[in-house]
Amino acid sequence: MTPFIKKCSSKIWSFVLSHKIWAIVILFVLVGGCYEIYAKISTGSTETQYTLSMAHLGTLTQTVTGTGQVSALNQLDVTSKVSGTITSINISVGDRVKKGDLIATIDSTDARRTLEAARISLEKLTTPPKTTDLSEANSSVTKAYDNGFSTVAGIFTDLPNIVSGMKDLFYNQSGFLGDQRSPNLSETARGYRDTAGQKYDKAVAEYNQTLAIFKTVSRDSATSSIDNLLENTYTMIKDMAEAVTSARTAITFITTSQPEYYSNAATTAASNVNSWSNTTNSDVSSVVSAQSTIQSSGNTLQTLIAGTDSLDLQSQQLSYAQAQQTYANYFIRAPFDGIVGKISASVYSQAGSAAIATLIGEQKISTISLNEIDAAKVKQGQPVNITFDAIDGLTATGTVASVDLVGTVSSGVVTYNVKILINTTDSRIKPGMSLNATIVTEQKEGVLLVPSGAIKTRGNVHYVQVLETAMASSTFNRSRIASSTTSSSTGTRTFTRTAGSGSSNANRATGIAVTSATAPTEVTVTIGDADDTNTEVLSGLTAGQAVVTKTTTVAQGTTATTATSGGLLGGLLGGNRQGATRTTTSGNATFRTTTSGATNATNANSGVSAPPPGAF
């Protein structure tokens, strides 16, 4: 060692001893600088790494998702249409009932009586007449005509006195309304008198005509003759009663307005017309009653002979059907198949508008809300996969039952309700549970698929990058085994591959990272539909071609280096890096290599980070 070096070393050492902290700082700066120089020298040039995926035939599934709650398709509070006392309840909570099963009974005593009465009435109309019924009906008709003739005969017994008395009243010199005294009447009184006289003259003419007919008819005459006699008699006696009433009106007006007029005869005249009015009015009622009895008995006979009138029969049939329905309403029955969820009434309580029981249908449904874009893809009949928040491991199937045609707008967002039928029957599925529905809107099988990340666009043209076929085939053949580990005297190497997802086959290797000096080829493709992972390729590719999904530029020889043994100075000294770890991550593929006392190895032909020889 020369004196100069000794002198420098001595000064440096003295400086270090007297300035320890500064000495340490300077040492770290020198070491760091050396390490940076070493890193730049050892890094060298960069290389391009490609993440590959294989084009393959598979199933493309497009879905729409939504959330909702379970409800019953049919849930009904069973009530009674009639009121009354509940006499029995025939169900229990949890019972399964079929449509028509008896739920409860209400006291039906009165309804049963009404039904029986309607049945009897209908039976009378539909039962053929008996011989005795026909005989009795004929006898009734004969008796009615006989009584009608007697009524006419009685009238003609009463009328002669009335006709004679009315004649004296108008035409006798001493008559109260006679012509000789009429000049003494006021103009109004004469008007009442003249009107009454004209009605009397008309009634007398009808009386004489009807009397002539009466003389030609007997009790044994044809019923038509007696009908004609009754009709003429009714017209005549009605007009005679009106004439007597008009005469009474005239006498009343005269005696009231002109009390001095023929006062000696006023009382007798008023008494007579009152008596005649009572008689004629009674005769009118007698004729009307006789005609009505004849018509009624005749109708009864005709009904027995011809049978029941069709309209009468229909009317009674409707009455009977209504009585049957009313009686049936007292027996409360299940309107559909379902489960009894609740019983709200008890025996001896009063039935009415309140619920007797709550029935839940076994068919479960759910209504989910979708935005307008998703709703446009959903159609009736599409399959649905359903999971439940409260039931682990259960995936139910369902079907889209309907999609609302009218949306609901809230805060400017339009949504549509979609009703889903839950086809899976499981007792664990209960109304009110939350569910997640995945609607399969379209499913294509056997189509050519690539990851959507592999599709690139330039203007209106779609293209993919395809790596050389031999290299790609070698890569995927090496990646068939997911992981493997080998040991040697020099250390341990671990190879790990993460398989892709989507609609590709489970055993197909996807997401393989490779390095290549040769750039991939751009291939123009025509694309179709896409799902969340893959895109359909209509033309431009064939199954088995490897497409690039990701391109990464990395340092040649390593991507990251971490010293695990040998320390910082060992790195500065160069040579083999003891205990170094190399990790490369790209897309869905992960490659990690750990070495101990050996330099990291790389396949020189394909540039693929692969397991060591003999690992498979």
CSV table of C-alpha atoms in Angstrom, one decimal, residues 28-396:
chain,number,residue,atom,x,y,z
A,28,PHE,CA,-26.2,4.4,1.0
A,29,VAL,CA,-26.0,7.0,-1.8
A,30,LEU,CA,-23.1,5.3,-3.4
A,31,VAL,CA,-24.7,1.8,-3.0
A,32,GLY,CA,-28.0,3.1,-4.5
A,33,GLY,CA,-26.2,4.7,-7.5
A,34,CYS,CA,-24.3,1.5,-8.2
A,35,TYR,CA,-27.5,-0.5,-8.0
A,36,GLU,CA,-29.3,1.8,-10.5
A,37,ILE,CA,-26.4,1.5,-12.9
A,38,TYR,CA,-26.5,-2.3,-12.5
A,39,ALA,CA,-30.3,-2.4,-13.0
A,40,LYS,CA,-30.1,-0.5,-16.2
A,41,ILE,CA,-27.3,-2.6,-17.6
A,42,SER,CA,-29.1,-5.9,-16.6
A,43,THR,CA,-32.5,-4.9,-17.9
A,44,GLY,CA,-31.6,-4.9,-21.5
A,45,SER,CA,-34.3,-4.5,-24.3
A,46,THR,CA,-38.1,-5.0,-24.1
A,47,GLU,CA,-40.3,-7.6,-25.7
A,48,THR,CA,-44.1,-7.8,-26.5
A,49,GLN,CA,-46.3,-10.3,-24.6
A,50,TYR,CA,-49.7,-11.4,-26.0
A,51,THR,CA,-52.6,-12.9,-24.1
A,52,LEU,CA,-54.4,-15.5,-26.3
A,53,SER,CA,-57.8,-17.1,-26.3
A,54,MET,CA,-59.1,-19.7,-28.7
A,55,ALA,CA,-62.0,-19.2,-31.0
A,56,HIS,CA,-64.5,-22.0,-30.3
A,57,LEU,CA,-68.0,-23.3,-30.9
A,58,GLY,CA,-70.2,-22.8,-27.9
A,59,THR,CA,-73.5,-21.4,-26.6
A,60,LEU,CA,-74.2,-17.7,-26.5
A,61,THR,CA,-76.7,-16.8,-23.8
A,62,GLN,CA,-78.2,-13.3,-23.5
A,63,THR,CA,-79.9,-12.5,-20.2
A,64,VAL,CA,-81.7,-9.7,-18.4
A,65,THR,CA,-81.7,-9.6,-14.6
A,66,GLY,CA,-84.1,-8.1,-12.0
A,67,THR,CA,-85.2,-8.5,-8.4
A,68,GLY,CA,-88.6,-8.9,-6.8
A,69,GLN,CA,-90.6,-10.6,-4.2
A,70,VAL,CA,-92.6,-13.9,-4.2
A,71,SER,CA,-96.4,-13.6,-4.1
A,72,ALA,CA,-99.2,-16.0,-4.7
A,73,LEU,CA,-100.9,-15.9,-8.1
A,74,ASN,CA,-104.3,-16.3,-6.3
A,75,GLN,CA,-104.7,-14.9,-2.8
A,76,LEU,CA,-108.3,-14.3,-1.8
A,77,ASP,CA,-110.2,-13.5,1.4
A,78,VAL,CA,-113.1,-15.8,1.2
A,79,THR,CA,-116.4,-14.0,2.1
A,80,SER,CA,-120.1,-14.9,2.1
A,81,LYS,CA,-122.6,-13.6,-0.3
A,82,VAL,CA,-125.4,-14.1,2.3
A,83,SER,CA,-125.8,-13.3,5.9
A,84,GLY,CA,-126.5,-15.7,8.7
A,85,THR,CA,-125.1,-17.8,11.5
A,86,ILE,CA,-122.0,-19.9,10.7
A,87,THR,CA,-122.9,-23.5,11.7
A,88,SER,CA,-119.6,-25.2,10.7
A,89,ILE,CA,-116.0,-24.5,9.6
A,90,ASN,CA,-114.6,-27.4,7.7
A,91,ILE,CA,-110.9,-26.4,7.3
A,92,SER,CA,-107.8,-25.8,9.3
A,93,VAL,CA,-104.8,-23.5,8.7
A,94,GLY,CA,-102.3,-25.2,6.3
A,95,ASP,CA,-104.9,-27.5,4.7
A,96,ARG,CA,-104.6,-28.0,1.0
A,97,VAL,CA,-108.0,-27.6,-0.6
A,98,LYS,CA,-109.3,-28.3,-4.1
A,99,LYS,CA,-111.7,-26.0,-6.0
A,100,GLY,CA,-115.2,-26.7,-4.7
A,101,ASP,CA,-114.2,-28.1,-1.3
A,102,LEU,CA,-116.5,-27.0,1.5
A,103,ILE,CA,-115.0,-24.3,3.7
A,104,ALA,CA,-117.9,-23.3,5.9
A,105,THR,CA,-121.7,-23.7,6.2
A,106,ILE,CA,-124.2,-21.0,7.1
A,107,ASP,CA,-127.7,-21.6,8.5
A,108,SER,CA,-129.8,-22.3,5.3
A,109,THR,CA,-133.3,-23.0,6.8
A,110,ASP,CA,-135.2,-20.2,5.1
A,111,ALA,CA,-133.3,-20.6,1.8
A,112,ARG,CA,-134.2,-24.3,1.8
A,113,ARG,CA,-138.0,-23.5,2.2
A,114,THR,CA,-137.9,-20.9,-0.6
A,115,LEU,CA,-136.2,-23.5,-2.9
A,116,GLU,CA,-138.8,-26.1,-2.1
A,117,ALA,CA,-141.6,-23.7,-2.9
A,118,ALA,CA,-140.0,-22.8,-6.2
A,119,ARG,CA,-139.6,-26.4,-7.0
A,120,ILE,CA,-143.3,-27.2,-6.4
A,121,SER,CA,-144.4,-24.3,-8.5
A,122,LEU,CA,-142.3,-25.4,-11.4
A,123,GLU,CA,-143.5,-29.0,-11.0
A,124,LYS,CA,-147.1,-27.8,-11.3
A,125,LEU,CA,-146.3,-26.2,-14.6
A,126,THR,CA,-144.6,-29.2,-16.0
A,127,THR,CA,-147.0,-31.9,-14.8
A,128,PRO,CA,-149.7,-33.0,-17.3
A,129,PRO,CA,-153.3,-32.0,-16.3
A,130,LYS,CA,-155.4,-34.6,-14.5
A,131,THR,CA,-158.9,-35.6,-15.8
A,132,THR,CA,-160.5,-34.1,-12.7
A,133,ASP,CA,-158.7,-30.8,-13.3
A,134,LEU,CA,-160.1,-30.6,-16.8
A,135,SER,CA,-163.6,-31.4,-15.5
A,136,GLU,CA,-163.4,-28.8,-12.8
A,137,ALA,CA,-162.1,-26.2,-15.3
A,138,ASN,CA,-165.0,-26.9,-17.6
A,139,SER,CA,-167.5,-26.6,-14.7
A,140,SER,CA,-165.9,-23.3,-13.8
A,141,VAL,CA,-166.4,-21.9,-17.3
A,142,THR,CA,-170.0,-23.0,-17.4
A,143,LYS,CA,-170.7,-21.5,-14.0
A,144,ALA,CA,-169.0,-18.2,-15.0
A,145,TYR,CA,-171.2,-17.9,-18.1
A,146,ASP,CA,-174.3,-18.8,-16.1
A,147,ASN,CA,-173.5,-16.1,-13.5
A,148,GLY,CA,-172.8,-13.6,-16.3
A,149,PHE,CA,-176.3,-14.2,-17.8
A,150,SER,CA,-177.8,-13.8,-14.3
A,151,THR,CA,-176.0,-10.5,-13.9
A,152,VAL,CA,-177.5,-9.2,-17.2
A,153,ALA,CA,-180.9,-10.4,-16.1
A,154,GLY,CA,-180.7,-8.6,-12.8
A,155,ILE,CA,-179.7,-5.4,-14.6
A,156,PHE,CA,-182.7,-5.5,-16.8
A,157,THR,CA,-184.8,-6.0,-13.7
A,158,ASP,CA,-183.4,-2.7,-12.2
A,159,LEU,CA,-183.3,-0.5,-15.2
A,160,PRO,CA,-187.0,-0.2,-16.1
A,161,ASN,CA,-187.6,1.9,-13.0
A,162,ILE,CA,-184.5,4.0,-13.6
A,163,VAL,CA,-185.3,4.6,-17.3
A,164,SER,CA,-188.9,5.6,-16.4
A,165,GLY,CA,-187.8,7.9,-13.5
A,166,MET,CA,-185.2,9.6,-15.7
A,167,LYS,CA,-187.8,10.1,-18.4
A,168,ASP,CA,-190.2,11.8,-15.9
A,169,LEU,CA,-187.3,14.0,-14.6
A,170,PHE,CA,-186.6,15.4,-18.1
A,171,TYR,CA,-189.9,15.1,-20.0
A,172,ASN,CA,-192.8,15.2,-17.5
A,173,GLN,CA,-194.5,18.6,-16.9
A,174,SER,CA,-193.8,18.2,-13.2
A,175,GLY,CA,-190.3,17.0,-13.8
A,176,PHE,CA,-187.6,18.9,-12.0
A,177,LEU,CA,-185.5,19.3,-15.2
A,178,GLY,CA,-188.5,19.4,-17.6
A,179,ASP,CA,-188.7,21.7,-20.6
A,180,GLN,CA,-191.6,23.8,-19.2
A,181,ARG,CA,-189.5,25.0,-16.2
A,182,SER,CA,-186.1,25.3,-17.9
A,183,PRO,CA,-186.5,28.9,-19.0
A,184,ASN,CA,-186.4,29.9,-15.3
A,185,LEU,CA,-182.9,28.4,-15.0
A,186,SER,CA,-179.7,30.4,-15.4
A,187,GLU,CA,-177.7,29.9,-18.5
A,188,THR,CA,-175.1,27.7,-16.7
A,189,ALA,CA,-177.8,25.6,-15.1
A,190,ARG,CA,-179.5,25.1,-18.5
A,191,GLY,CA,-176.2,23.9,-19.8
A,192,TYR,CA,-175.9,21.2,-17.0
A,193,ARG,CA,-179.5,20.2,-17.7
A,194,ASP,CA,-179.1,19.9,-21.5
A,195,THR,CA,-175.9,17.8,-21.1
A,196,ALA,CA,-177.6,15.4,-18.7
A,197,GLY,CA,-180.6,15.1,-21.1
A,198,GLN,CA,-178.4,14.3,-24.1
A,199,LYS,CA,-176.6,11.5,-22.2
A,200,TYR,CA,-179.9,10.1,-21.1
A,201,ASP,CA,-181.3,10.0,-24.6
A,202,LYS,CA,-178.2,8.1,-25.8
A,203,ALA,CA,-178.4,5.6,-22.9
A,204,VAL,CA,-182.1,5.0,-23.5
A,205,ALA,CA,-181.4,4.1,-27.2
A,206,GLU,CA,-178.7,1.6,-26.1
A,207,TYR,CA,-181.0,0.2,-23.4
A,208,ASN,CA,-183.7,-0.6,-26.0
A,209,GLN,CA,-181.1,-2.2,-28.4
A,210,THR,CA,-179.6,-4.3,-25.6
A,211,LEU,CA,-183.0,-5.3,-24.3
A,212,ALA,CA,-183.8,-6.7,-27.7
A,213,ILE,CA,-180.6,-8.8,-27.7
A,214,PHE,CA,-181.3,-10.0,-24.2
A,215,LYS,CA,-184.7,-11.3,-25.3
A,216,THR,CA,-183.0,-13.5,-27.9
A,217,VAL,CA,-180.4,-15.1,-25.5
A,218,SER,CA,-180.8,-17.7,-22.8
A,219,ARG,CA,-178.5,-19.5,-20.3
A,220,ASP,CA,-178.1,-22.3,-22.8
A,221,SER,CA,-177.0,-20.1,-25.6
A,222,ALA,CA,-173.5,-20.3,-27.1
A,223,THR,CA,-170.8,-18.7,-25.0
A,224,SER,CA,-170.2,-16.3,-27.9
A,225,SER,CA,-173.8,-15.0,-27.6
A,226,ILE,CA,-173.5,-14.5,-23.9
A,227,ASP,CA,-170.1,-12.7,-24.4
A,228,ASN,CA,-171.8,-10.4,-26.9
A,229,LEU,CA,-174.7,-9.7,-24.6
A,230,LEU,CA,-172.3,-8.9,-21.7
A,231,GLU,CA,-170.3,-6.5,-23.9
A,232,ASN,CA,-173.4,-4.6,-25.0
A,233,THR,CA,-174.8,-4.6,-21.5
A,234,TYR,CA,-171.6,-3.1,-20.2
A,235,THR,CA,-171.6,-0.3,-22.8
A,236,MET,CA,-175.3,0.5,-22.1
A,237,ILE,CA,-175.1,0.4,-18.3
A,238,LYS,CA,-171.9,2.5,-18.3
A,239,ASP,CA,-173.6,5.2,-20.4
A,240,MET,CA,-176.7,5.0,-18.2
A,241,ALA,CA,-174.6,5.5,-15.1
A,242,GLU,CA,-173.0,8.6,-16.7
A,243,ALA,CA,-176.4,10.0,-17.6
A,244,VAL,CA,-177.6,9.6,-14.0
A,245,THR,CA,-174.4,11.2,-12.7
A,246,SER,CA,-174.8,14.2,-15.0
A,247,ALA,CA,-178.5,14.6,-13.8
A,248,ARG,CA,-177.3,14.6,-10.2
A,249,THR,CA,-174.7,17.2,-11.0
A,250,ALA,CA,-177.3,19.4,-12.7
A,251,ILE,CA,-179.7,19.1,-9.7
A,252,THR,CA,-177.0,19.8,-7.2
A,253,PHE,CA,-175.9,23.0,-9.1
A,254,ILE,CA,-179.5,24.3,-9.4
A,255,THR,CA,-180.4,23.7,-5.8
A,256,THR,CA,-177.2,25.4,-4.7
A,257,SER,CA,-177.2,28.4,-7.1
A,258,GLN,CA,-181.0,28.9,-7.4
A,259,PRO,CA,-182.6,27.5,-4.2
A,260,GLU,CA,-186.0,29.2,-5.1
A,261,TYR,CA,-186.2,27.1,-8.3
A,262,TYR,CA,-189.0,24.5,-7.9
A,263,SER,CA,-188.1,23.9,-4.3
A,264,ASN,CA,-191.1,21.6,-3.7
A,265,ALA,CA,-189.6,18.9,-6.1
A,266,ALA,CA,-185.9,19.5,-5.4
A,267,THR,CA,-185.6,17.1,-2.4
A,268,THR,CA,-187.3,14.2,-4.2
A,269,ALA,CA,-185.4,14.7,-7.4
A,270,ALA,CA,-182.0,14.7,-5.5
A,271,SER,CA,-182.9,11.6,-3.6
A,272,ASN,CA,-184.0,9.6,-6.7
A,273,VAL,CA,-180.9,10.4,-8.7
A,274,ASN,CA,-178.7,9.4,-5.8
A,275,SER,CA,-180.4,6.0,-5.5
A,276,TRP,CA,-180.3,5.5,-9.3
A,277,SER,CA,-176.5,6.4,-9.3
A,278,ASN,CA,-175.8,3.8,-6.7
A,279,THR,CA,-177.7,1.1,-8.6
A,280,THR,CA,-176.2,1.8,-12.0
A,281,ASN,CA,-172.6,2.0,-10.6
A,282,SER,CA,-173.1,-1.4,-8.9
A,283,ASP,CA,-174.5,-2.9,-12.1
A,284,VAL,CA,-171.3,-1.7,-13.9
A,285,SER,CA,-169.1,-3.4,-11.4
A,286,SER,CA,-171.2,-6.6,-11.6
A,287,VAL,CA,-170.8,-6.8,-15.4
A,288,VAL,CA,-167.0,-6.2,-15.2
A,289,SER,CA,-166.7,-8.9,-12.5
A,290,ALA,CA,-168.7,-11.4,-14.6
A,291,GLN,CA,-166.5,-10.7,-17.7
A,292,SER,CA,-163.3,-11.1,-15.6
A,293,THR,CA,-164.5,-14.4,-14.1
A,294,ILE,CA,-165.4,-15.8,-17.6
A,295,GLN,CA,-162.0,-14.8,-18.9
A,296,SER,CA,-160.0,-16.3,-16.0
A,297,SER,CA,-161.8,-19.6,-16.0
A,298,GLY,CA,-161.5,-19.8,-19.7
A,299,ASN,CA,-157.7,-19.2,-19.5
A,300,THR,CA,-157.4,-21.9,-16.9
A,301,LEU,CA,-159.2,-24.3,-19.1
A,302,GLN,CA,-157.1,-23.4,-22.2
A,303,THR,CA,-153.9,-23.8,-20.2
A,304,LEU,CA,-154.8,-27.2,-19.1
A,305,ILE,CA,-155.7,-28.2,-22.6
A,306,ALA,CA,-152.8,-26.6,-24.4
A,307,GLY,CA,-150.2,-27.0,-21.7
A,308,THR,CA,-148.1,-24.4,-19.9
A,309,ASP,CA,-147.3,-21.2,-21.7
A,310,SER,CA,-143.7,-21.1,-22.7
A,311,LEU,CA,-143.0,-17.7,-21.2
A,312,ASP,CA,-144.7,-18.7,-17.9
A,313,LEU,CA,-142.5,-21.9,-17.9
A,314,GLN,CA,-139.3,-19.9,-18.5
A,315,SER,CA,-140.2,-17.4,-15.8
A,316,GLN,CA,-140.7,-20.2,-13.3
A,317,GLN,CA,-137.5,-22.0,-14.3
A,318,LEU,CA,-135.6,-18.8,-13.7
A,319,SER,CA,-137.2,-18.4,-10.3
A,320,TYR,CA,-136.2,-22.0,-9.4
A,321,ALA,CA,-132.6,-21.5,-10.7
A,322,GLN,CA,-132.3,-18.3,-8.6
A,323,ALA,CA,-133.6,-20.1,-5.5
A,324,GLN,CA,-131.0,-22.9,-6.1
A,325,GLN,CA,-128.2,-20.4,-6.4
A,326,THR,CA,-129.3,-18.6,-3.2
A,327,TYR,CA,-129.4,-21.9,-1.4
A,328,ALA,CA,-125.9,-22.8,-2.6
A,329,ASN,CA,-124.5,-19.5,-1.3
A,330,TYR,CA,-125.1,-20.8,2.2
A,331,PHE,CA,-122.3,-23.3,1.6
A,332,ILE,CA,-119.0,-21.5,1.3
A,333,ARG,CA,-116.6,-23.4,-1.1
A,334,ALA,CA,-113.0,-23.0,-2.3
A,335,PRO,CA,-112.9,-20.9,-5.5
A,336,PHE,CA,-109.6,-22.5,-6.6
A,337,ASP,CA,-106.9,-25.0,-5.5
A,338,GLY,CA,-104.8,-23.6,-2.7
A,339,ILE,CA,-103.7,-23.6,0.9
A,340,VAL,CA,-105.6,-22.2,3.8
A,341,GLY,CA,-103.5,-19.4,5.1
A,342,LYS,CA,-105.8,-17.9,7.7
A,343,ILE,CA,-109.2,-18.5,9.4
A,344,SER,CA,-110.9,-15.3,10.5
A,345,ALA,CA,-114.3,-16.5,11.6
A,346,SER,CA,-115.6,-19.0,14.1
A,347,VAL,CA,-118.7,-21.2,14.5
A,348,TYR,CA,-121.8,-19.3,15.6
A,349,SER,CA,-120.4,-16.0,14.5
A,350,GLN,CA,-122.3,-14.0,11.9
A,351,ALA,CA,-121.3,-14.3,8.2
A,352,GLY,CA,-121.3,-11.2,6.1
A,353,SER,CA,-118.9,-9.0,4.3
A,354,ALA,CA,-116.0,-9.9,6.6
A,355,ALA,CA,-113.6,-12.7,5.5
A,356,ILE,CA,-114.2,-16.2,6.7
A,357,ALA,CA,-110.8,-17.5,5.6
A,358,THR,CA,-107.8,-16.5,3.4
A,359,LEU,CA,-106.9,-18.9,0.6
A,360,ILE,CA,-103.5,-18.8,-1.0
A,361,GLY,CA,-102.9,-20.4,-4.5
A,362,GLU,CA,-100.0,-22.9,-4.8
A,363,GLN,CA,-98.8,-21.2,-8.0
A,364,LYS,CA,-96.2,-18.6,-7.0
A,365,ILE,CA,-95.4,-15.5,-9.0
A,366,SER,CA,-93.1,-12.5,-8.9
A,367,THR,CA,-93.2,-9.1,-10.5
A,368,ILE,CA,-89.9,-7.5,-11.3
A,369,SER,CA,-89.3,-4.0,-12.7
A,370,LEU,CA,-87.1,-3.5,-15.8
A,371,ASN,CA,-85.9,-0.4,-17.6
A,372,GLU,CA,-87.2,0.2,-21.1
A,373,ILE,CA,-84.0,-1.2,-22.8
A,374,ASP,CA,-84.2,-4.5,-21.0
A,375,ALA,CA,-88.0,-4.7,-21.1
A,376,ALA,CA,-87.9,-4.5,-25.0
A,377,LYS,CA,-85.9,-7.8,-25.0
A,378,VAL,CA,-88.4,-9.7,-22.8
A,379,LYS,CA,-91.2,-11.7,-24.3
A,380,GLN,CA,-93.9,-14.0,-22.9
A,381,GLY,CA,-92.8,-17.6,-22.5
A,382,GLN,CA,-89.1,-16.9,-22.1
A,383,PRO,CA,-87.3,-19.1,-19.4
A,384,VAL,CA,-86.2,-17.7,-16.1
A,385,ASN,CA,-83.6,-18.8,-13.6
A,386,ILE,CA,-84.5,-17.8,-10.0
A,387,THR,CA,-82.5,-17.7,-6.8
A,388,PHE,CA,-83.6,-16.7,-3.3
A,389,ASP,CA,-81.8,-14.6,-0.7
A,390,ALA,CA,-83.3,-16.8,2.1
A,391,ILE,CA,-82.7,-20.2,0.5
A,392,ASP,CA,-79.1,-21.2,-0.1
A,393,GLY,CA,-78.4,-23.5,-3.0
A,394,LEU,CA,-81.9,-23.5,-4.5
A,395,THR,CA,-82.2,-22.4,-8.2
A,396,ALA,CA,-85.8,-22.4,-9.3
